[in-house]
Short mmCIF file of C-alpha atoms in Angstrom, two decimals:
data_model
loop_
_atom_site.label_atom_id
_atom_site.label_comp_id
_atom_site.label_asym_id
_atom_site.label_seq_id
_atom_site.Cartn_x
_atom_site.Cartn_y
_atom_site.Cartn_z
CA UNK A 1 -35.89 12.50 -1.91
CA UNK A 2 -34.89 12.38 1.68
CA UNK A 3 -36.69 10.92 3.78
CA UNK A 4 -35.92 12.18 6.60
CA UNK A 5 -36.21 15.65 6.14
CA UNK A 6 -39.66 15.91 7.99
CA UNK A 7 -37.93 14.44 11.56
CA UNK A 8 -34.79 16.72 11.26
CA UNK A 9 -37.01 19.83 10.73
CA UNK A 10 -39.13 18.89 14.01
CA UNK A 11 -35.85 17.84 15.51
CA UNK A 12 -34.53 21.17 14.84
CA UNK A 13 -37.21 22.95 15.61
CA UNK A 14 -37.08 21.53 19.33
CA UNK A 15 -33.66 21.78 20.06
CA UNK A 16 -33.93 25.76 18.62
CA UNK A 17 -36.62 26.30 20.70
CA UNK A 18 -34.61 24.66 24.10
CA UNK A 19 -31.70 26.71 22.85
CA UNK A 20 -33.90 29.94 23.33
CA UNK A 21 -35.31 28.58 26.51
CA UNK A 22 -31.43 28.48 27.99
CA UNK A 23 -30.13 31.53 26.15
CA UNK A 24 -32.98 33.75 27.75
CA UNK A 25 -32.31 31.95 31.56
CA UNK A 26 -28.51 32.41 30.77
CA UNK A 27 -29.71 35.89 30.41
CA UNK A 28 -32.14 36.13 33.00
CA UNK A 29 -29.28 35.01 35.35
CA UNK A 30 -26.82 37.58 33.61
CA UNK A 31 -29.08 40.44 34.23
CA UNK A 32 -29.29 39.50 38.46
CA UNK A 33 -25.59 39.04 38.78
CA UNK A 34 -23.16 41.44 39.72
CA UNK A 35 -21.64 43.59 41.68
CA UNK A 36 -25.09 45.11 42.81
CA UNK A 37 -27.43 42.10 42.89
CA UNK A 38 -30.74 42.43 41.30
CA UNK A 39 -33.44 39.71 42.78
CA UNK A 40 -35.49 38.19 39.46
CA UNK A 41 -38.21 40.62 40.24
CA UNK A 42 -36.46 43.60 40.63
CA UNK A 43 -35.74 43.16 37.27
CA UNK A 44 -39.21 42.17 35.84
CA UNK A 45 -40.12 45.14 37.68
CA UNK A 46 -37.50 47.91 36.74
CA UNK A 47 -37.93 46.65 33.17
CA UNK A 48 -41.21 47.58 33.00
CA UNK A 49 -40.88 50.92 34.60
CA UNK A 50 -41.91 50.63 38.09
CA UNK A 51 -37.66 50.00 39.33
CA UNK A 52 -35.73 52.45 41.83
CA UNK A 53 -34.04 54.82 40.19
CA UNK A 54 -30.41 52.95 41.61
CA UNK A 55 -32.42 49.86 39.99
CA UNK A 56 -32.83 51.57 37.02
CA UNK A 57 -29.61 53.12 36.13
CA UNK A 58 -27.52 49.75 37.18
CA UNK A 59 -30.29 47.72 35.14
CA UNK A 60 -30.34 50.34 31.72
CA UNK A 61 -27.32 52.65 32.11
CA UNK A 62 -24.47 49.24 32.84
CA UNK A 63 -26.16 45.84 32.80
CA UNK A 64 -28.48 45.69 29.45
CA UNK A 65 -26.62 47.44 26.79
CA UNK A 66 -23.64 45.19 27.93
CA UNK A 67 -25.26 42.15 28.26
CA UNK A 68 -27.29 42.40 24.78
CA UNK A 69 -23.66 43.47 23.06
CA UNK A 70 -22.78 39.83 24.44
CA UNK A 71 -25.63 38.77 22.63
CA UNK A 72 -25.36 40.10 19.30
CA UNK A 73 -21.71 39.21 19.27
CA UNK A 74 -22.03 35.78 20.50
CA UNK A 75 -24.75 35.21 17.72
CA UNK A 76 -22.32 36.73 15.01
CA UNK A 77 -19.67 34.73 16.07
CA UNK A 78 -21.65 31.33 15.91
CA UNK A 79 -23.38 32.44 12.64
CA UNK A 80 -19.76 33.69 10.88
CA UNK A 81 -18.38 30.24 12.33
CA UNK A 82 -20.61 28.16 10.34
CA UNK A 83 -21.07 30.13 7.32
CA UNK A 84 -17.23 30.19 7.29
CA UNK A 85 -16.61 26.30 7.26
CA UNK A 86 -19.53 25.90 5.08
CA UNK A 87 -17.77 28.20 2.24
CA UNK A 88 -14.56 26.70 3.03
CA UNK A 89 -15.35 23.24 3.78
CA UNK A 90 -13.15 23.15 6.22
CA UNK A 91 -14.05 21.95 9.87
CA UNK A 92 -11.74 24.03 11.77
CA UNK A 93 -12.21 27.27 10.31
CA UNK A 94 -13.01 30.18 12.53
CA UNK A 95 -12.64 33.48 11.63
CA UNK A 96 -10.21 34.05 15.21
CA UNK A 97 -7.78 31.26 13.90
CA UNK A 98 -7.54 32.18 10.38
CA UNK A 99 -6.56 35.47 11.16
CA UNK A 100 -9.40 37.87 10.94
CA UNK A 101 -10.04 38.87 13.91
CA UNK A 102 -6.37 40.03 14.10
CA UNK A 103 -7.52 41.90 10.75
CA UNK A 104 -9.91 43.59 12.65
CA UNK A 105 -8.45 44.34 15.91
CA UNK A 106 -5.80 46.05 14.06
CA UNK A 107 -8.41 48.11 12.00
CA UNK A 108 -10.24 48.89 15.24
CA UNK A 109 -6.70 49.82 16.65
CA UNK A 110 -6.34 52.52 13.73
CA UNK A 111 -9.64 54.07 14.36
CA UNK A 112 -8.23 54.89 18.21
CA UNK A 113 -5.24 56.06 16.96
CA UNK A 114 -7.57 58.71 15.34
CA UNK A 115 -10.21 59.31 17.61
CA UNK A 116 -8.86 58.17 20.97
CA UNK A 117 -12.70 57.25 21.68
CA UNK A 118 -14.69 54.30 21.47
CA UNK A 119 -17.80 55.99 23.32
CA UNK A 120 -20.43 58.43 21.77
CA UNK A 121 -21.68 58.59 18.41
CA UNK A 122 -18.33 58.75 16.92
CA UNK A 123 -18.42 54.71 17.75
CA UNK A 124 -20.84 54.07 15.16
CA UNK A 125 -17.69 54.13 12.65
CA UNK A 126 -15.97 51.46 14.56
CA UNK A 127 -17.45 47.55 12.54
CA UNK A 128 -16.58 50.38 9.52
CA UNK A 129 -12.85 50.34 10.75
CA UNK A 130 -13.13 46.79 11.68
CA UNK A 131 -14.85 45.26 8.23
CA UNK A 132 -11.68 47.39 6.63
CA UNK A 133 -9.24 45.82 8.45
CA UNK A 134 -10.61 42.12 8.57
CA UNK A 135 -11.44 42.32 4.79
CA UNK A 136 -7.46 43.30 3.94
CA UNK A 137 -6.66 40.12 6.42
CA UNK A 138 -9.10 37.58 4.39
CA UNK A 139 -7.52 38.83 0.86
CA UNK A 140 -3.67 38.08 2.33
CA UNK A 141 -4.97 34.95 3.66
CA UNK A 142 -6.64 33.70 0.73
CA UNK A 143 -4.05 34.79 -2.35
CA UNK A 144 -1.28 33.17 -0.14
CA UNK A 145 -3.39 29.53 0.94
CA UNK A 146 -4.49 29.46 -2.51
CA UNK A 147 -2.84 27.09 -5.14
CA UNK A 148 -4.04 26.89 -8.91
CA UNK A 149 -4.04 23.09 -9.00
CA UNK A 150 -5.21 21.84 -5.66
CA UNK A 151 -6.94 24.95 -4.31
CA UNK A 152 -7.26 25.51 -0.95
CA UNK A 153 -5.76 23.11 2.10
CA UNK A 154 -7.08 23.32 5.32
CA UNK A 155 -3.94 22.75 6.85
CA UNK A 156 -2.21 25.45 4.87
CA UNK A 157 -5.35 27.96 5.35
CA UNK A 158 -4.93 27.47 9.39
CA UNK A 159 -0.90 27.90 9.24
CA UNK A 160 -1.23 31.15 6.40
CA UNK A 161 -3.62 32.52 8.98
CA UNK A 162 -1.62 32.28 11.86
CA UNK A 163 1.15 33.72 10.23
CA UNK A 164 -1.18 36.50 8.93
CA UNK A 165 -2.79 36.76 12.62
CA UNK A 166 0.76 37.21 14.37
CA UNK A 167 1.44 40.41 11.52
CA UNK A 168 -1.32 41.67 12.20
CA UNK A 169 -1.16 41.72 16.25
CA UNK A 170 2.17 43.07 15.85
CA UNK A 171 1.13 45.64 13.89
CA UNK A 172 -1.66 46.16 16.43
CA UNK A 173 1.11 46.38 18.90
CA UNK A 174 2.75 49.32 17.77
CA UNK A 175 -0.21 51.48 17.22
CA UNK A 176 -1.75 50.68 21.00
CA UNK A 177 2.08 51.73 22.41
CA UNK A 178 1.58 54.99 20.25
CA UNK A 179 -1.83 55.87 22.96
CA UNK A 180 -1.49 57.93 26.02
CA UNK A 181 -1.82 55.86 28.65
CA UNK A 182 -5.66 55.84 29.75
CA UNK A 183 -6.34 54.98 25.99
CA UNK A 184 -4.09 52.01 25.65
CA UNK A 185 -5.48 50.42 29.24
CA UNK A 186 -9.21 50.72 27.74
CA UNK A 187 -8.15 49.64 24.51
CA UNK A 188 -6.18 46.79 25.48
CA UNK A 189 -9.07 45.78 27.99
CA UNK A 190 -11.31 45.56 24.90
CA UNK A 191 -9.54 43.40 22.27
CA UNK A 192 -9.16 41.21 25.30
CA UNK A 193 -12.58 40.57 25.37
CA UNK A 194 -14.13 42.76 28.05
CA UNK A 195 -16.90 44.16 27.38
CA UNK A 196 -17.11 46.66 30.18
CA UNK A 197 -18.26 50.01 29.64
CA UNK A 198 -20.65 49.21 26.81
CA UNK A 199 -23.07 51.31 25.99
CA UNK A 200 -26.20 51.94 24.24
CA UNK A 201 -24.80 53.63 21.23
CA UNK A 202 -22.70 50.28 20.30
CA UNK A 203 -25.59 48.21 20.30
CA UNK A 204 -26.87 50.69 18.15
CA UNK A 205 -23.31 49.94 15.86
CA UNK A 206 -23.72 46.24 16.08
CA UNK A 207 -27.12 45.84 15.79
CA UNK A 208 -27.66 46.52 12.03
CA UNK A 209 -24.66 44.58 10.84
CA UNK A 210 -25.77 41.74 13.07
CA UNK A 211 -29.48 41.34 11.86
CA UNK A 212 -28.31 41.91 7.99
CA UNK A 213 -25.73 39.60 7.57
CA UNK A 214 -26.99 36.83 9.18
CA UNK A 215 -30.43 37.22 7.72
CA UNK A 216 -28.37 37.14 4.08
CA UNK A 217 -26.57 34.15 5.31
CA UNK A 218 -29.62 31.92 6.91
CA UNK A 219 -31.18 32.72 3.29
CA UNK A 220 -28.62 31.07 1.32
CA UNK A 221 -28.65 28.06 3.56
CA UNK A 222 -29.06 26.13 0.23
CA UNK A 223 -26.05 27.62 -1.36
CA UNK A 224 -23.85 26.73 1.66
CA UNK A 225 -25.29 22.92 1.32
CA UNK A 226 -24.27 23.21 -2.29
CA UNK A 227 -20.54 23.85 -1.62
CA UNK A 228 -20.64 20.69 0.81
CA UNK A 229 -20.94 18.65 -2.73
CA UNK A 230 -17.90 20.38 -4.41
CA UNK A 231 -17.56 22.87 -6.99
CA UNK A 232 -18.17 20.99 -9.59
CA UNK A 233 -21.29 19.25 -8.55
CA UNK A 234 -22.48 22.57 -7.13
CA UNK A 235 -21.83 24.66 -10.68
CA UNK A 236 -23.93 21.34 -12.17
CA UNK A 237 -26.88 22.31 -10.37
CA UNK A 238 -26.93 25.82 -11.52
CA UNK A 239 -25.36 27.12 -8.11
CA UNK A 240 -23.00 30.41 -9.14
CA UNK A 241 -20.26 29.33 -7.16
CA UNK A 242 -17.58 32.25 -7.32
CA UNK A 243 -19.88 34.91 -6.86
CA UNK A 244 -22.27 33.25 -3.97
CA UNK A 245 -18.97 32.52 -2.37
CA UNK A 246 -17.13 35.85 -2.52
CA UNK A 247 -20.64 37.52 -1.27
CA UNK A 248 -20.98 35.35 1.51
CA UNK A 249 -17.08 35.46 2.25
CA UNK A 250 -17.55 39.14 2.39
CA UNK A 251 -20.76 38.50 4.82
CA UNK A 252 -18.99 36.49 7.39
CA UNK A 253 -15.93 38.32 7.44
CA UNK A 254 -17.97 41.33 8.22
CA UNK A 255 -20.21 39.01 10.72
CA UNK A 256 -16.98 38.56 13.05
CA UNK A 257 -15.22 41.78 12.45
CA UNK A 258 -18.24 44.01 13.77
CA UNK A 259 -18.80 40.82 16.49
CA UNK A 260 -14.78 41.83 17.52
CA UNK A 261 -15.35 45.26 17.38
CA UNK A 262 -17.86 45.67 19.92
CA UNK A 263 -17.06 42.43 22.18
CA UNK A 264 -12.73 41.90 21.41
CA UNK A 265 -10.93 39.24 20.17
CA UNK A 266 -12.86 36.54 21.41
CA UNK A 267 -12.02 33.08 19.33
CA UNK A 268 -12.84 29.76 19.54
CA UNK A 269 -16.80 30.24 19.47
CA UNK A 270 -16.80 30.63 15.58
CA UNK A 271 -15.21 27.10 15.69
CA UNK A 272 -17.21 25.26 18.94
CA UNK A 273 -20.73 26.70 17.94
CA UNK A 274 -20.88 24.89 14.81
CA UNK A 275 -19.79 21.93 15.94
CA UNK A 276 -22.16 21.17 18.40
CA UNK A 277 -24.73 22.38 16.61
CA UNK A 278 -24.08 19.93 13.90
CA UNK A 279 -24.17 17.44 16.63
CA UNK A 280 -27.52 18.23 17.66
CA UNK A 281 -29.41 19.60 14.53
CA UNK A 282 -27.46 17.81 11.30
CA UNK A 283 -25.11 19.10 8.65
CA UNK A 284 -28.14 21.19 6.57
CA UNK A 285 -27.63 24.92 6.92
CA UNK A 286 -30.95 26.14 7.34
CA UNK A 287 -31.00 24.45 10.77
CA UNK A 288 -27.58 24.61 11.43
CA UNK A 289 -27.27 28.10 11.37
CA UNK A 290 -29.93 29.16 13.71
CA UNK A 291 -28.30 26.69 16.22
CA UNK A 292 -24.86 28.07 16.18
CA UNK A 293 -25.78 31.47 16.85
CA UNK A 294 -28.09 30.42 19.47
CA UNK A 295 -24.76 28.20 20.79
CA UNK A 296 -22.68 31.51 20.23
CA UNK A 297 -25.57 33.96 22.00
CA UNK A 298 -25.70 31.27 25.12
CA UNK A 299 -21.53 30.80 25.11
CA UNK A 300 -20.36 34.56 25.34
CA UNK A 301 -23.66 35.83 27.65
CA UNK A 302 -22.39 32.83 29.94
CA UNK A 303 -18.53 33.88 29.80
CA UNK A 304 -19.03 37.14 30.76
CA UNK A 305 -21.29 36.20 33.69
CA UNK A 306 -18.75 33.99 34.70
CA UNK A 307 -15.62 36.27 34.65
CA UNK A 308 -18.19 39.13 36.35
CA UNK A 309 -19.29 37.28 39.24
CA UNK A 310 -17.11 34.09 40.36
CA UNK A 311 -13.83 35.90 40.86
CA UNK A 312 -15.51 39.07 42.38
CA UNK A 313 -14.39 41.85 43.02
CA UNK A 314 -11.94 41.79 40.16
CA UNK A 315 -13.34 40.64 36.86
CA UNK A 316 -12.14 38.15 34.09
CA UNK A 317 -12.46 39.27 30.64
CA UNK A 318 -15.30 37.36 28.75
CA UNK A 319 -12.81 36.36 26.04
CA UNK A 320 -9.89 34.66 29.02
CA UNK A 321 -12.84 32.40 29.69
CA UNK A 322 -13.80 31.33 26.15
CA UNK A 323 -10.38 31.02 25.78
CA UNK A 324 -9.88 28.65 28.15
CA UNK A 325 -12.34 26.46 27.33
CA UNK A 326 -12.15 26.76 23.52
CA UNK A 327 -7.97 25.72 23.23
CA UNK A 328 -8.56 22.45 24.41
CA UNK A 329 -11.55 21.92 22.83
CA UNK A 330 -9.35 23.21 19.26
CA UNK A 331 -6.91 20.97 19.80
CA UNK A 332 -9.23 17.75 20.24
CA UNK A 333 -10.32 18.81 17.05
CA UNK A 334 -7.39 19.30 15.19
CA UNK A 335 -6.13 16.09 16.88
CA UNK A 336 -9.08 13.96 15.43
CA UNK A 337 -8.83 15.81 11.52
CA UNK A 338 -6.59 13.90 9.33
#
């Protein structure tokens, strides 16, 4: 028996609970900055009903619906992160380097091409487009990395899903230069991580993907813990390996893909998240997960503050300033894995 289950749990509960504490101030601080500068109690007061009517429609018509897409996506992100080295036991998966997101920008790319919207209720079909596209990326990346005798290499699973990735944006490529002009410049501001001009009706898209998946995800915490052992040791203690693994492959895949469609491209968090949550809260799932999306939630609500506000009056898209902090932090990883 472990004995130290009882400390990790408190330990984990504690550093959860500090991880809410800064996600809400990171909030908090997200929801006064801006172009048009909302004082902390301005906001307490226009979100319970007694704001101006400017207070109100810069507080619910711009700020909130964009701000909790940051959230939803940034907790997806984390979540699909960890879920995706845990199936893979691989410590530099993320779904943006292996390729999926590229699976799903393209698949968001052909919905465009057919609406030429992203706004109204037609966007509710857009994770639908997305999940499509990312899915098709994880099968080509998985029936090329795979070998019969030695299975799957993380080395070869990072370099199939570049390769995969760089089809994939060039086939992205040629349907955005197919869009009139207004279309393209709003696309391409989206899949580069802007998440300007949200709205209320994709929260309502990302919302129910978000709380599903990782609900199914955090509940097979045990499973994940089982594929740390290997297959073998995991099939001995009556874990069904293939099966938990294709349905949770199929979860995180369409974790990041609706995450992309609402927020863009944004890599790197699926990767950092889980790392420094395993730092602070240990290698079991059912505490690890929690953390990461927290980590994700506090990461992309942060970026996009950041690339609002500090280079005013032109803004930075939230995924340039993940980016830039994420490569670095990639390649001390990859660096330090043998």
């Amino acid at each position: 028996m472990n004995t130290n289950a009882p400390s990790r749990g408190k330990r984990s509960i504690a550093v959860s609970v500090t991880l809410l504490c800064i996600a809400c101030a990171v909030i908090v601080i997200s929801l006064n900055s801006g172009t048009i500068r909302l004082s902390p109690i301005a906001v307490i007061h226009t979100l319970l009903g007694y704001g101006t009517p400017d207070d109100q429609i810069v507080l619910f018509d711009y700020r909130l619906p964009r701000i909790l897409v940051t959230v939803l996506a940034g907790a997806g992100l984390g979540v699909a992160g960890a879920a995706l080295q845990g199936i893979t036991r691989n410590p530099l998966a993320d779904p943006g380097i292996l390729g999926l997101h590229a699976g799903a920008a393209f698949g968001l790319m052909v919905f465009v091409s057919f609406s030429h919207s992203m706004n109204g209720s037609v966007a509710l079909l857009i994770p639908l487009f997305a999940f499509a596209g990312s899915v098709a990326a994880a099968l080509i990346i998985m029936l090329l990395s795979y070998d019969r005798h030695n299975g799957v290499s993380p080395i070869k699973l990072i370099l199939v899903g570049i390769a995969v990735a760089a089809g994939f944006h060039a086939l992205t490529l040629y349907l955005s230069l197919r869009l009139d002009e207004d279309t393209y410049s709003f696309a391409a501001r989206w899949l580069a991580g802007s998440v300007w001009g949200r709205d209320w009706v994709h929260v309502q898209a990302l919302l129910p993907w978000i709380v599903l998946c990782i609900s199914y995800i955090w509940s097979r915490s045990k499973t994940l813990d089982a594929f740390n052992l290997g297959d073998a040791a995991a099939t001995s203690i009556g874990t069904p390996v293939r099966s938990q693994r294709v349905i949770l492959l199929l979860c995180t895949v369409a974790l990041s893909a609706v995450s992309v469609s609402m927020a863009g491209g944004i890599g790197f968090i699926g990767l950092a998240a889980p790392h420094l949550a395993r730092r602070l809260v240990g290698p079991m799932h059912r505490h690890l997960i929690p953390a990461a999306g927290l980590i994700g939630m506090v990461i992309l609500v942060a970026a996009d503050t950041v690339g609002r506000t500090i280079f005013q009056p032109n803004s930075i898209p939230a995924g340039v300033v993940v980016a830039a902090i994420g490569a670095p932090y990639f390649l001390y990883l990859l660096v330090r894995t043998k």
